[in-house]
PDB file of C-alpha atoms in Angstrom:
ATOM      1  CA  MET E   1    -126.552 110.805 130.528  1.00  0.00           C
ATOM      2  CA  VAL E   2    -124.316 108.699 128.306  1.00  0.00           C
ATOM      3  CA  LEU E   3    -126.382 106.335 126.177  1.00  0.00           C
ATOM      4  CA  ASN E   4    -123.999 104.534 123.825  1.00  0.00           C
ATOM      5  CA  THR E   5    -120.327 103.892 123.159  1.00  0.00           C
ATOM      6  CA  ASN E   6    -120.036 106.722 120.633  1.00  0.00           C
ATOM      7  CA  ASP E   7    -121.242 109.128 123.329  1.00  0.00           C
ATOM      8  CA  VAL E   8    -118.693 107.717 125.786  1.00  0.00           C
ATOM      9  CA  PHE E   9    -115.783 108.174 123.408  1.00  0.00           C
ATOM     10  CA  GLU E  10    -116.960 111.630 122.278  1.00  0.00           C
ATOM     11  CA  ALA E  11    -117.021 112.638 125.965  1.00  0.00           C
ATOM     12  CA  MET E  12    -113.590 111.037 126.413  1.00  0.00           C
ATOM     13  CA  ASN E  13    -112.265 112.991 123.418  1.00  0.00           C
ATOM     14  CA  GLU E  14    -113.603 116.255 124.868  1.00  0.00           C
ATOM     15  CA  ALA E  15    -112.075 115.414 128.246  1.00  0.00           C
ATOM     16  CA  VAL E  16    -108.587 114.731 126.877  1.00  0.00           C
ATOM     17  CA  GLN E  17    -108.744 117.816 124.637  1.00  0.00           C
ATOM     18  CA  LYS E  18    -109.767 120.218 127.415  1.00  0.00           C
ATOM     19  CA  SER E  19    -108.070 118.842 130.518  1.00  0.00           C
ATOM     20  CA  THR E  20    -104.429 119.662 131.160  1.00  0.00           C
ATOM     21  CA  SER E  21    -104.365 117.360 134.182  1.00  0.00           C
ATOM     22  CA  VAL E  22    -105.185 114.356 131.979  1.00  0.00           C
ATOM     23  CA  SER E  23    -102.158 114.919 129.771  1.00  0.00           C
ATOM     24  CA  LYS E  24     -99.939 115.420 132.826  1.00  0.00           C
ATOM     25  CA  LYS E  25    -101.039 112.159 134.452  1.00  0.00           C
ATOM     26  CA  PHE E  26    -101.680 109.928 131.433  1.00  0.00           C
ATOM     27  CA  LYS E  27     -99.381 109.465 128.445  1.00  0.00           C
ATOM     28  CA  GLY E  28     -99.841 106.624 126.013  1.00  0.00           C
ATOM     29  CA  LYS E  29    -101.802 104.957 123.241  1.00  0.00           C
ATOM     30  CA  VAL E  30    -104.770 102.752 124.059  1.00  0.00           C
ATOM     31  CA  ILE E  31    -107.047 100.684 121.852  1.00  0.00           C
ATOM     32  CA  PHE E  32    -110.482 100.025 123.324  1.00  0.00           C
ATOM     33  CA  LEU E  33    -112.287  96.971 121.957  1.00  0.00           C
ATOM     34  CA  VAL E  34    -115.940  97.378 122.901  1.00  0.00           C
ATOM     35  CA  ASP E  35    -117.956  94.439 121.589  1.00  0.00           C
ATOM     36  CA  ASP E  36    -117.586  94.861 117.796  1.00  0.00           C
ATOM     37  CA  GLU E  37    -116.308  98.460 117.901  1.00  0.00           C
ATOM     38  CA  LYS E  38    -112.719  99.706 118.132  1.00  0.00           C
ATOM     39  CA  TYR E  39    -111.527 103.095 119.441  1.00  0.00           C
ATOM     40  CA  PHE E  40    -108.021 104.548 119.620  1.00  0.00           C
ATOM     41  CA  LEU E  41    -106.983 106.958 122.400  1.00  0.00           C
ATOM     42  CA  VAL E  42    -103.741 108.911 122.097  1.00  0.00           C
ATOM     43  CA  VAL E  43    -102.323 111.235 124.735  1.00  0.00           C
ATOM     44  CA  ASP E  44     -98.787 112.062 123.613  1.00  0.00           C
ATOM     45  CA  SER E  45     -96.700 114.666 125.396  1.00  0.00           C
ATOM     46  CA  LYS E  46     -93.956 114.666 122.756  1.00  0.00           C
ATOM     47  CA  ASP E  47     -96.031 116.052 119.892  1.00  0.00           C
ATOM     48  CA  GLY E  48     -99.025 117.287 121.901  1.00  0.00           C
ATOM     49  CA  THR E  49    -101.525 114.878 120.318  1.00  0.00           C
ATOM     50  CA  LYS E  50    -104.641 114.331 122.414  1.00  0.00           C
ATOM     51  CA  LYS E  51    -107.531 112.574 120.696  1.00  0.00           C
ATOM     52  CA  VAL E  52    -109.901 109.647 120.541  1.00  0.00           C
ATOM     53  CA  GLU E  53    -110.917 108.229 117.186  1.00  0.00           C
ATOM     54  CA  LYS E  54    -113.128 105.378 116.053  1.00  0.00           C
ATOM     55  CA  LEU E  55    -111.348 102.770 113.963  1.00  0.00           C
ATOM     56  CA  ASP E  56    -112.665 100.430 111.324  1.00  0.00           C
ATOM     57  CA  ALA E  57    -113.032  96.882 112.621  1.00  0.00           C
ATOM     58  CA  GLY E  58    -110.306  95.633 110.274  1.00  0.00           C
ATOM     59  CA  ASP E  59    -107.849  98.459 111.049  1.00  0.00           C
ATOM     60  CA  SER E  60    -104.828  96.827 112.626  1.00  0.00           C
ATOM     61  CA  GLY E  61    -102.303  99.499 111.644  1.00  0.00           C
ATOM     62  CA  LYS E  62    -102.401 101.391 114.943  1.00  0.00           C
ATOM     63  CA  LYS E  63     -99.794 100.482 117.545  1.00  0.00           C
ATOM     64  CA  ALA E  64    -100.916 100.731 121.148  1.00  0.00           C
ATOM     65  CA  ASP E  65     -99.214 100.531 124.534  1.00  0.00           C
ATOM     66  CA  LEU E  66    -102.383  99.016 125.979  1.00  0.00           C
ATOM     67  CA  THR E  67    -105.459  97.208 124.662  1.00  0.00           C
ATOM     68  CA  VAL E  68    -108.623  97.292 126.767  1.00  0.00           C
ATOM     69  CA  ILE E  69    -111.330  94.713 126.073  1.00  0.00           C
ATOM     70  CA  ILE E  70    -114.716  95.445 127.624  1.00  0.00           C
ATOM     71  CA  SER E  71    -118.394  94.920 126.834  1.00  0.00           C
ATOM     72  CA  LYS E  72    -120.584  97.894 126.004  1.00  0.00           C
ATOM     73  CA  GLU E  73    -122.730  97.206 129.076  1.00  0.00           C
ATOM     74  CA  ASN E  74    -119.748  97.225 131.451  1.00  0.00           C
ATOM     75  CA  LEU E  75    -118.223 100.315 129.826  1.00  0.00           C
ATOM     76  CA  LEU E  76    -121.462 102.230 130.281  1.00  0.00           C
ATOM     77  CA  LYS E  77    -121.652 101.128 133.937  1.00  0.00           C
ATOM     78  CA  MET E  78    -118.062 102.238 134.534  1.00  0.00           C
ATOM     79  CA  VAL E  79    -118.476 105.747 133.079  1.00  0.00           C
ATOM     80  CA  ALA E  80    -121.963 106.423 134.442  1.00  0.00           C
ATOM     81  CA  PRO E  81    -122.128 109.510 136.662  1.00  0.00           C
ATOM     82  CA  GLY E  82    -121.760 108.451 140.273  1.00  0.00           C
ATOM     83  CA  SER E  83    -120.427 105.019 139.322  1.00  0.00           C
ATOM     84  CA  LYS E  84    -118.373 103.344 141.994  1.00  0.00           C
ATOM     85  CA  ILE E  85    -116.730 100.924 139.539  1.00  0.00           C
ATOM     86  CA  SER E  86    -113.154 101.931 138.742  1.00  0.00           C
ATOM     87  CA  PRO E  87    -111.123 100.377 135.919  1.00  0.00           C
ATOM     88  CA  GLN E  88    -109.085  98.506 138.541  1.00  0.00           C
ATOM     89  CA  GLN E  89    -112.230  97.058 140.144  1.00  0.00           C
ATOM     90  CA  ALA E  90    -113.617  96.113 136.721  1.00  0.00           C
ATOM     91  CA  PHE E  91    -110.364  94.301 135.948  1.00  0.00           C
ATOM     92  CA  MET E  92    -110.354  92.442 139.277  1.00  0.00           C
ATOM     93  CA  LYS E  93    -113.984  91.373 138.756  1.00  0.00           C
ATOM     94  CA  GLY E  94    -113.248  90.155 135.221  1.00  0.00           C
ATOM     95  CA  LEU E  95    -115.429  92.840 133.597  1.00  0.00           C
ATOM     96  CA  LEU E  96    -112.457  94.273 131.721  1.00  0.00           C
ATOM     97  CA  LYS E  97    -109.411  92.616 130.189  1.00  0.00           C
ATOM     98  CA  ILE E  98    -106.135  94.239 129.299  1.00  0.00           C
ATOM     99  CA  LYS E  99    -103.152  93.459 127.128  1.00  0.00           C
ATOM    100  CA  GLY E 100    -100.010  95.531 127.358  1.00  0.00           C
ATOM    101  CA  LYS E 101     -98.541  97.880 129.934  1.00  0.00           C
ATOM    102  CA  MET E 102    -100.083  97.317 133.344  1.00  0.00           C
ATOM    103  CA  ALA E 103     -98.694 100.642 134.620  1.00  0.00           C
ATOM    104  CA  LEU E 104    -100.687 102.481 131.938  1.00  0.00           C
ATOM    105  CA  ALA E 105    -103.796 100.451 132.770  1.00  0.00           C
ATOM    106  CA  MET E 106    -103.533 101.636 136.377  1.00  0.00           C
ATOM    107  CA  LYS E 107    -103.807 105.224 135.125  1.00  0.00           C
ATOM    108  CA  LEU E 108    -107.065 104.635 133.215  1.00  0.00           C
ATOM    109  CA  THR E 109    -108.914 106.017 136.235  1.00  0.00           C
ATOM    110  CA  VAL E 110    -107.697 109.488 135.193  1.00  0.00           C
ATOM    111  CA  ILE E 111    -109.308 109.114 131.747  1.00  0.00           C
ATOM    112  CA  ILE E 112    -112.526 107.520 133.028  1.00  0.00           C
ATOM    113  CA  GLY E 113    -112.883 110.141 135.755  1.00  0.00           C
ATOM    114  CA  ALA E 114    -112.507 112.970 133.242  1.00  0.00           C
ATOM    115  CA  THR E 115    -115.050 111.287 130.947  1.00  0.00           C
ATOM    116  CA  ARG E 116    -117.747 111.109 133.647  1.00  0.00           C
TER     117      ARG E 116
END
């Protein structure tokens, strides 16, 4: 079972590295702001980059198509095995905020599903 945000993003990194369906369905750069932590997800079909990396809190040099703002508690609920909370539902309930491309945000279910 996933216990903390580092575990979540390590699982997400493994999922994007191993899954070919993720890179077919999801292409973009996402910054996740989880409480006081910042993570950067890249799935790029042009150069084949697929990774998740933790960023320093002051690192503002990364450009993202989408920024996801969520609490640690809500992130852990969303990625828990058997969870019925999708990113879209979390957004509609106000548990998750986004800035950027809404079309890319709609595809977050692919990433979250692979992470579970």
